[in-house]
Short mmCIF file of C-alpha atoms and ligand atoms in Angstrom, two decimals:
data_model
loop_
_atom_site.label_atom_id
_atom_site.label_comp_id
_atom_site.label_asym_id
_atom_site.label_seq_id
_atom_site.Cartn_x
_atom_site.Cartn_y
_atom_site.Cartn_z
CA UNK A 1 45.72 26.98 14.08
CA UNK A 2 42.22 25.77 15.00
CA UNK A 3 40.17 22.83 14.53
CA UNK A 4 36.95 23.59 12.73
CA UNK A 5 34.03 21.75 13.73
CA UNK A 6 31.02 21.64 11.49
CA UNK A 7 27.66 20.71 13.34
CA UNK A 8 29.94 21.26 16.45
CA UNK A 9 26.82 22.37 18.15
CA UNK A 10 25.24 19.15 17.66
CA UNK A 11 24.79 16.04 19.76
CA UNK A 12 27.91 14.14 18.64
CA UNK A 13 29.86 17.55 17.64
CA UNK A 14 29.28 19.22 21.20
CA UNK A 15 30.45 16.01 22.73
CA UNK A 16 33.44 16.14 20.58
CA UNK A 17 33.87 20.05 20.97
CA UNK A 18 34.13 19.39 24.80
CA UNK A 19 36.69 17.17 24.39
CA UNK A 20 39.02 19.00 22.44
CA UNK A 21 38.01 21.79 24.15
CA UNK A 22 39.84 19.96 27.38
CA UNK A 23 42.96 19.38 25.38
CA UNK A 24 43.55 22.56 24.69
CA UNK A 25 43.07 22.76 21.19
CA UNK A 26 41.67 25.58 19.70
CA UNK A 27 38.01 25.21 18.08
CA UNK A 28 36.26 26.86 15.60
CA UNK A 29 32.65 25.53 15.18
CA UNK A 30 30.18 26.02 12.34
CA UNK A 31 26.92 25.38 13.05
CA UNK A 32 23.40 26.74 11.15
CA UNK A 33 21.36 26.19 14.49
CA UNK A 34 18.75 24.44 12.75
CA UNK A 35 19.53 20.80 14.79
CA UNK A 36 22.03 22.25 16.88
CA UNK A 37 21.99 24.29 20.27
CA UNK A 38 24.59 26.98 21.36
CA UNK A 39 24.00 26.10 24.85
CA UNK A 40 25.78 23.15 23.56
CA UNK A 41 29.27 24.45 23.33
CA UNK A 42 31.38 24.47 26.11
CA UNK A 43 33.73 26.33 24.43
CA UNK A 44 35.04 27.72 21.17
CA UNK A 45 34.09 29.96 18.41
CA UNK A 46 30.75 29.79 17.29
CA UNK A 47 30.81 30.76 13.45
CA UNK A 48 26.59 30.54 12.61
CA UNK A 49 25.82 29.51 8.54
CA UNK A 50 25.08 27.05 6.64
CA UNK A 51 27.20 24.66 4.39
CA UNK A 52 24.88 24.60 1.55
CA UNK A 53 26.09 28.27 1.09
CA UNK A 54 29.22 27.55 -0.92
CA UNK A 55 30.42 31.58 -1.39
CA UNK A 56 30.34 31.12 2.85
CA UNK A 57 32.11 28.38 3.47
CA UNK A 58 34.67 29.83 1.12
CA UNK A 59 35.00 32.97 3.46
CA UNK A 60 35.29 30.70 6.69
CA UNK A 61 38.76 29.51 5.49
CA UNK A 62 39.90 32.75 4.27
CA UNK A 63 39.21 34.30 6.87
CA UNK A 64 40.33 31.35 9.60
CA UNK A 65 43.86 29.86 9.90
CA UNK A 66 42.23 26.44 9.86
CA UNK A 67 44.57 23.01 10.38
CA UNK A 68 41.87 20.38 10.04
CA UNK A 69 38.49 20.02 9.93
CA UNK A 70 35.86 17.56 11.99
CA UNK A 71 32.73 17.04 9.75
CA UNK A 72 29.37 16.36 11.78
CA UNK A 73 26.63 18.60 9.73
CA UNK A 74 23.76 16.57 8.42
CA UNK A 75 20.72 14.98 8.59
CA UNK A 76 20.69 12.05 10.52
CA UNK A 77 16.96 10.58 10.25
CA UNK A 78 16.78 7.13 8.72
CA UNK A 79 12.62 6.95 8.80
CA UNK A 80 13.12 11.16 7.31
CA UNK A 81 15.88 10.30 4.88
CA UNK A 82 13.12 7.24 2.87
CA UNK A 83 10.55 9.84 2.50
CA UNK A 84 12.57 12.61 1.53
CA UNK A 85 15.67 11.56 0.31
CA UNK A 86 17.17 14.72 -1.75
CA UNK A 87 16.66 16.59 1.53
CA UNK A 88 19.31 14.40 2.31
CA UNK A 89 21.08 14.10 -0.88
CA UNK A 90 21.71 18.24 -0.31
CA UNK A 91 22.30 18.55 3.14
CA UNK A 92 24.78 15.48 3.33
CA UNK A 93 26.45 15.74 0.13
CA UNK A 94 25.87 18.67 -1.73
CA UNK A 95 27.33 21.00 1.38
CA UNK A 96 30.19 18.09 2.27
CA UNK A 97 31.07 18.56 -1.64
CA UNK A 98 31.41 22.59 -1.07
CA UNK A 99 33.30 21.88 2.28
CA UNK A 100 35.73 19.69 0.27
CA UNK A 101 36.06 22.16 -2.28
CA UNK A 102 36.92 25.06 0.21
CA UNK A 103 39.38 22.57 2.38
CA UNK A 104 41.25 21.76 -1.42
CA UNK A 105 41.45 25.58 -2.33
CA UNK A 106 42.66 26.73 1.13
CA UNK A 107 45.11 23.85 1.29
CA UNK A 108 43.33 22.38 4.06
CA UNK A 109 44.16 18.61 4.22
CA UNK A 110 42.87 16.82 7.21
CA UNK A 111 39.68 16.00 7.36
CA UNK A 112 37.70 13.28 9.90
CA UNK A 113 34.15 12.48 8.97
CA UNK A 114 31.00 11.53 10.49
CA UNK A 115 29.96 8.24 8.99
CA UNK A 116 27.34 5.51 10.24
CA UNK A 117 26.77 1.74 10.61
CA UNK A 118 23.81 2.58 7.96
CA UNK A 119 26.78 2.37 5.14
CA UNK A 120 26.56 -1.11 5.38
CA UNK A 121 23.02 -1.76 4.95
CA UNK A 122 21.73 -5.40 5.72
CA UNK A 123 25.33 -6.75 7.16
CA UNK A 124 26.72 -9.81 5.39
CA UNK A 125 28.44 -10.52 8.94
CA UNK A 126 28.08 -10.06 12.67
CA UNK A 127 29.93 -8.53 13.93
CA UNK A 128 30.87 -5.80 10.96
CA UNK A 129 34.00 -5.31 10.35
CA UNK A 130 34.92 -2.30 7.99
CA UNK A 131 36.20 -4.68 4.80
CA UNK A 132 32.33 -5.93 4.68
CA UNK A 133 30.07 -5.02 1.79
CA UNK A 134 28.57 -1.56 1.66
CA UNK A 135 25.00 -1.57 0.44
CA UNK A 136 22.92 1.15 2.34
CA UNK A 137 19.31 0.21 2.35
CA UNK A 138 18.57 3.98 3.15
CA UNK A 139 19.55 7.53 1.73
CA UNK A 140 20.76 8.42 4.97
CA UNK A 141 23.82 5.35 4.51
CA UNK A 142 23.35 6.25 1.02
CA UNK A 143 24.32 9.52 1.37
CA UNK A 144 27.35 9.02 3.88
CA UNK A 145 28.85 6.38 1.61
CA UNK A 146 28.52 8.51 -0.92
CA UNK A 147 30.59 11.50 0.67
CA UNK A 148 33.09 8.33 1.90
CA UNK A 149 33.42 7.90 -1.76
CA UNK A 150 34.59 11.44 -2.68
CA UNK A 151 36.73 11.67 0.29
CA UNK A 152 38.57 8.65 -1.03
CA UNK A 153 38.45 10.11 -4.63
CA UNK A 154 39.85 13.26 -3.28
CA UNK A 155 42.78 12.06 -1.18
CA UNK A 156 44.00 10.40 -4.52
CA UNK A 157 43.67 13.76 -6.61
CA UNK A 158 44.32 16.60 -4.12
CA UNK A 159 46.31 14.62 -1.50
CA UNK A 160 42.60 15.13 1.51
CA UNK A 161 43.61 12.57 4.01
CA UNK A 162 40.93 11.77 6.07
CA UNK A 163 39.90 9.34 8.93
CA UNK A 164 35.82 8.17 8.53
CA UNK A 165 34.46 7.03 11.49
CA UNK A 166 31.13 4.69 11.08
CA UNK A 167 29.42 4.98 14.37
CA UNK A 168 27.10 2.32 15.74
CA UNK A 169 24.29 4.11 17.72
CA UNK A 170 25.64 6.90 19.33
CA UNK A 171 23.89 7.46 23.16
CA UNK A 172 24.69 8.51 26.17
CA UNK A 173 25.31 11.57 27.42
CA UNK A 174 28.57 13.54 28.99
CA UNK A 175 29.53 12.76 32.63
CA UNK A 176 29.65 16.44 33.68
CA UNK A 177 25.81 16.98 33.16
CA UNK A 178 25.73 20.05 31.31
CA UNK A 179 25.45 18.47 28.10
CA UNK A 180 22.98 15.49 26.43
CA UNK A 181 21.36 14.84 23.22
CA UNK A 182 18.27 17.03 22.60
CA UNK A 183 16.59 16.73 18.56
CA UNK A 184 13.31 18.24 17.84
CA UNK A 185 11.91 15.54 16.93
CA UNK A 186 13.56 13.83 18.42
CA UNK A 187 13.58 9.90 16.95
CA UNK A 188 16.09 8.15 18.44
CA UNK A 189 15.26 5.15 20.75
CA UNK A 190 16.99 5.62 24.24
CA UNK A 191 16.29 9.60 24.77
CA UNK A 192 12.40 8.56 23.53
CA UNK A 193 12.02 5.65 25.96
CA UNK A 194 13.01 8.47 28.67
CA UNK A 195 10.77 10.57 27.48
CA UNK A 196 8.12 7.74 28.17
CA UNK A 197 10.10 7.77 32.13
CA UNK A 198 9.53 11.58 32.72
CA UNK A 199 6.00 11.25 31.61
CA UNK A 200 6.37 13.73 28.49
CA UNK A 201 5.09 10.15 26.23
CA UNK A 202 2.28 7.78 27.21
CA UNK A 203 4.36 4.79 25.22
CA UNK A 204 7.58 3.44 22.96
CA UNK A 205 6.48 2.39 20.27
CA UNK A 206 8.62 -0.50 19.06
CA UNK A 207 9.17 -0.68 15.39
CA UNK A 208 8.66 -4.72 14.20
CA UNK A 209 8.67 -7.47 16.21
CA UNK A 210 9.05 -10.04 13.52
CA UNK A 211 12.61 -9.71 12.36
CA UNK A 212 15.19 -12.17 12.50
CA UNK A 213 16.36 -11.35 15.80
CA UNK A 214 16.12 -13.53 19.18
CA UNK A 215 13.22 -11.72 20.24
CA UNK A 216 12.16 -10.41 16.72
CA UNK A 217 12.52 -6.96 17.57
CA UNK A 218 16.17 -4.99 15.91
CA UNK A 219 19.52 -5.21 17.49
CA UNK A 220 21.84 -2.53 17.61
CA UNK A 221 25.20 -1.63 19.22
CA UNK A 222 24.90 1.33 21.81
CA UNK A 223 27.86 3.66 22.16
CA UNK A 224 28.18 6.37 24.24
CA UNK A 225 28.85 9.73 22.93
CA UNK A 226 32.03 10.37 25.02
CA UNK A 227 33.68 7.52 23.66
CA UNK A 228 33.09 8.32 20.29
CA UNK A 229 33.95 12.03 21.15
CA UNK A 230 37.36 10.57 22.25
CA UNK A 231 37.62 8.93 18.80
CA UNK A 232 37.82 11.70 17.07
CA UNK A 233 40.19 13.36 19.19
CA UNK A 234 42.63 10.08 18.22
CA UNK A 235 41.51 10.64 14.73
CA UNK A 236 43.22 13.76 14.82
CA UNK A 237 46.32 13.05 16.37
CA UNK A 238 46.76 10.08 13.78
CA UNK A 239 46.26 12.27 10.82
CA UNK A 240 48.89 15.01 12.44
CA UNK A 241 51.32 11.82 13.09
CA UNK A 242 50.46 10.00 10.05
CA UNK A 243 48.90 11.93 7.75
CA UNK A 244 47.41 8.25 5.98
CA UNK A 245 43.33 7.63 5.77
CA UNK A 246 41.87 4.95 7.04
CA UNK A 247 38.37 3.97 8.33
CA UNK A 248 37.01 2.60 11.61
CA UNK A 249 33.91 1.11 12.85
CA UNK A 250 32.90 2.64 16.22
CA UNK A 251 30.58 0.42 18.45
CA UNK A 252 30.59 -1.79 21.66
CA UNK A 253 30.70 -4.87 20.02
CA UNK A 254 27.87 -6.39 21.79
CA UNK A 255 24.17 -5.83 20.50
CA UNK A 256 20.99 -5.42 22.62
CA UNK A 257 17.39 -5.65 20.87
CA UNK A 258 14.60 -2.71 21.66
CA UNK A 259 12.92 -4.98 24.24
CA UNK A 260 16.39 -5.13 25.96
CA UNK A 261 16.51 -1.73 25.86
CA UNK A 262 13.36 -0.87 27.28
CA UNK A 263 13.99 -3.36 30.01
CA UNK A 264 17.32 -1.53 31.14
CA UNK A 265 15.98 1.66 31.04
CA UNK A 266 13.29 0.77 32.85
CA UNK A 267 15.88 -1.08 35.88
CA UNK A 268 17.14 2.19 35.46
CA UNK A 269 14.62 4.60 36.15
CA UNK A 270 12.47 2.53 38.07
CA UNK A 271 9.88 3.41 36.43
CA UNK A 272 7.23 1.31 34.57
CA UNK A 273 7.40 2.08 30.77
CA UNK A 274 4.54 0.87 28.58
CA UNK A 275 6.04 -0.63 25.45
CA UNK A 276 3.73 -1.66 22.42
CA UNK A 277 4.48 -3.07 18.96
CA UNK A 278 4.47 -1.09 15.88
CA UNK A 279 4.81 -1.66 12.10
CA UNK A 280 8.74 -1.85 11.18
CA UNK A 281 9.95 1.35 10.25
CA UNK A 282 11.07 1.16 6.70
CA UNK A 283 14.77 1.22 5.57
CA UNK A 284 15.58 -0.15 9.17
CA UNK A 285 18.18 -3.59 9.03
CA UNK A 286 17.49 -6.35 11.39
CA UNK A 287 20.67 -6.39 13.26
CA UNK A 288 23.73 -3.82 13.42
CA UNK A 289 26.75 -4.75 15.88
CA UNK A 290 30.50 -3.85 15.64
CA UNK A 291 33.57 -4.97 15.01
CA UNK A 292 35.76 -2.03 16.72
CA UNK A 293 38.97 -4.39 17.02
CA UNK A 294 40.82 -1.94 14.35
CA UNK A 295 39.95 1.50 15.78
CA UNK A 296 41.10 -0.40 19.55
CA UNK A 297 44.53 -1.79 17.59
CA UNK A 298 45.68 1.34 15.50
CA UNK A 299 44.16 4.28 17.54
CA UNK A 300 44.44 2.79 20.91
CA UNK A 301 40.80 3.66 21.05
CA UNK A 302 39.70 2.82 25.01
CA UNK A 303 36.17 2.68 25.16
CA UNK A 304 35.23 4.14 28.72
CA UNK A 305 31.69 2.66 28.68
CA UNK A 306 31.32 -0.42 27.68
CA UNK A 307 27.85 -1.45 29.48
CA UNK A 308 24.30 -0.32 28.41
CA UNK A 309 23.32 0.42 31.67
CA UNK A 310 26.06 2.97 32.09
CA UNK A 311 25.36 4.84 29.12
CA UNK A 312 21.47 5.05 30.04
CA UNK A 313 22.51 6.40 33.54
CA UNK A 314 24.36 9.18 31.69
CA UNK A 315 21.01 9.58 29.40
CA UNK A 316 18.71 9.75 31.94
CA UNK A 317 21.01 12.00 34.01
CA UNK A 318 20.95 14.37 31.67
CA UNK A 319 16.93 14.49 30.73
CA UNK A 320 15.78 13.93 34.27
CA UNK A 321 17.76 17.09 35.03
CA UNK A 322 16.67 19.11 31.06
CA UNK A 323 13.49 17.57 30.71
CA UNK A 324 13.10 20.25 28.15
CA UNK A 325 16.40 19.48 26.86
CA UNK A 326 18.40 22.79 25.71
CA UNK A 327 15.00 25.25 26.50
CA UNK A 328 15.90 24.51 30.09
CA UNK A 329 18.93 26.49 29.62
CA UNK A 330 17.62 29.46 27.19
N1 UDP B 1 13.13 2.34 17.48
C1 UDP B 1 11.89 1.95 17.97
N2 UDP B 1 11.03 2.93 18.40
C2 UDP B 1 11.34 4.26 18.37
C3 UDP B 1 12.61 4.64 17.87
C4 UDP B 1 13.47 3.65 17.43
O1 UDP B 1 11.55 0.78 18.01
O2 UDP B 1 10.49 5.09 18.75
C5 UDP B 1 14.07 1.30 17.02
C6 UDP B 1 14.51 1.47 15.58
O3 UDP B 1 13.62 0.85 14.70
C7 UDP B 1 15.89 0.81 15.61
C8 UDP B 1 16.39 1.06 17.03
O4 UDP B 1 15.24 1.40 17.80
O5 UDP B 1 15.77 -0.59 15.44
C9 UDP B 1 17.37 2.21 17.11
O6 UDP B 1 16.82 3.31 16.40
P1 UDP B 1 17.42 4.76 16.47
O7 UDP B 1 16.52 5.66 15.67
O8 UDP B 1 17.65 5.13 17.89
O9 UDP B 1 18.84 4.65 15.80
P2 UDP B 1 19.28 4.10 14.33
O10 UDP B 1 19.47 2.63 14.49
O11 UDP B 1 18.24 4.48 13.34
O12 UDP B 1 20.58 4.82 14.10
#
């Protein structure tokens, strides 16, 4: 029986595909190619359509002998998700909600899901741990609390047992080179600082210097993509032992502010990156940092890179060598 994978040709999903992919377990990924990249797929069975298509996700599991399901596809853009938020509101939960309903009707009953520190909102604690208040102060959070919500709704009614994952920021890229994160356009913080290294940007523009943050700029907890790809392989085994749901927070535990992250990357590269303050980007929180002590005490999660500097290497690994990200490879 195979795993499907939605978004498995993503940054997070491919990451994950790979690992499974080295354990042996069979993978079936579904993927519309809008955000996603076959050359990202080191293996497994590349089904192409879109989850907003209910009639098609029906025919996926009749057609499949599917066990469980990992569920990446969605929209993923705080600053994106503010201005347009029923973009989101279809993409993340309309399609989840016809994934759902094809996983209840096919009898499909494992599911783990893609979920983000941006469920929390403006943290009443630091570090988070996963009993803390939920208030997203974004429809991106909104919208993955949301689906959190129905998966919890749906394990009581149809039995769905699932395992949500809330990632800190994901980053990083895999060891073996071949694969690294590549969005068009791309947003994110560490792959755009690069982008500033390899010349392709003249400057990183911070977003807000004037939170309430040591050096007023945000804090976040950086996490590289293998370790969380490894999370959701443990996921997986603990629904197949278990078969309970749970949730885990997925981070470092340790938070770095954009200015710190400019400054390793820069170490780094050795290159001199021209940084310059910005207007706060709205819908942003000051400061998001991890507790991961559960995940580490019930999934025996063993995060293999724990340092910032690490997971840049990896980063800049991969863009120094794809500048163009995936077109290198077309
Ligand atoms: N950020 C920034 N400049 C950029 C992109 C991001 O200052 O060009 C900041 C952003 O405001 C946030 C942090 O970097 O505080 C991480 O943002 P990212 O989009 O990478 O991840 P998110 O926290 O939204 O998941």
């Amino acid at each position: 029986m195979a795993v499907l994978v939605t978004g498995g040709a993503g940054y997070i999903g491919s990451h994950t595909v790979a690992e499974l992919i080295e354990r042996n377990e069979e993978v079936i990924v579904l993927d519309n190619l809008e955000k996603g990249h076959k050359e990202a797929l080191l293996g497994g069975k590349l089904i192409q359509g879109d989850l907003r298509d209910k009639d098609f996700v029906k025919e996926v599991f009749l057609k499949n002998d599917i066990e469980a399901v990992i569920h990446f596809a969605a929209y993923i853009e705080v600053g994106e998700s503010v201005a347009n938020p029923l973009k989101y509101y279809n993409n993340n939960v309309v399609s989840t909600l016809n994934l759902l309903t094809a996983m209840k009707d096919a009898g499909v009953h494992k599911i783990v899901f893609s979920s983000t520190a941006a469920t929390y909102g403006e943290p009443e604690n630091t570090p988070i741990l996963e009993t803390d208040k939920t208030f997203p102060t974004n429809p991106y959070g909104e919208t993955k609390l949301t689906v959190e919500k129905a998966l919890k709704w749906s394990d009581g009614a149809y039995g769905l047992k699932h395992v949500i994952l809330r990632y800190f920021n994901a980053s990083g890229a895999h060891e073996g080179g071949k694969i690294g994160e590549d969005h068009d356009p791309e947003s994110h913080l560490i792959p755009i600082i690069l982008q500033v290294a390899l010349g392709k940007r003249d400057e990183i523009k911070m977003f807000g210097d004037d939170y309430n943050t040591p050096d007023g700029t945000c804090v976040r907890d950086y996490i590289h993509v293998s370790d969380l790809a490894q999370a959701h392989v443990l996921a997986l085994d603990k629904l197949r032992r278990e078969n309970e749901s749970s949730i885990y927070n997925l981070g470092n535990g340790k938070g770095f502010s954009v200015k710190e992250v400019v400054d390793v990357v820069r170490q780094i590269t050795g290159k001199p990156i021209k940084a310059v303050v910005a207007p706060r980007r709205p819908g942003d929180p000051a400061t998001l940092v991890a507790s991961s002590e559960k995940v580490k005490k019930e999934m025996n999660w063993r995060p293999k890179y724990g340092g910032l500097a690490k997971i840049v290497e990896t980063a800049w690994n991969w863009h120094k060598n794809h500048p163009n990200g995936y077109n290198d490879l077309v």
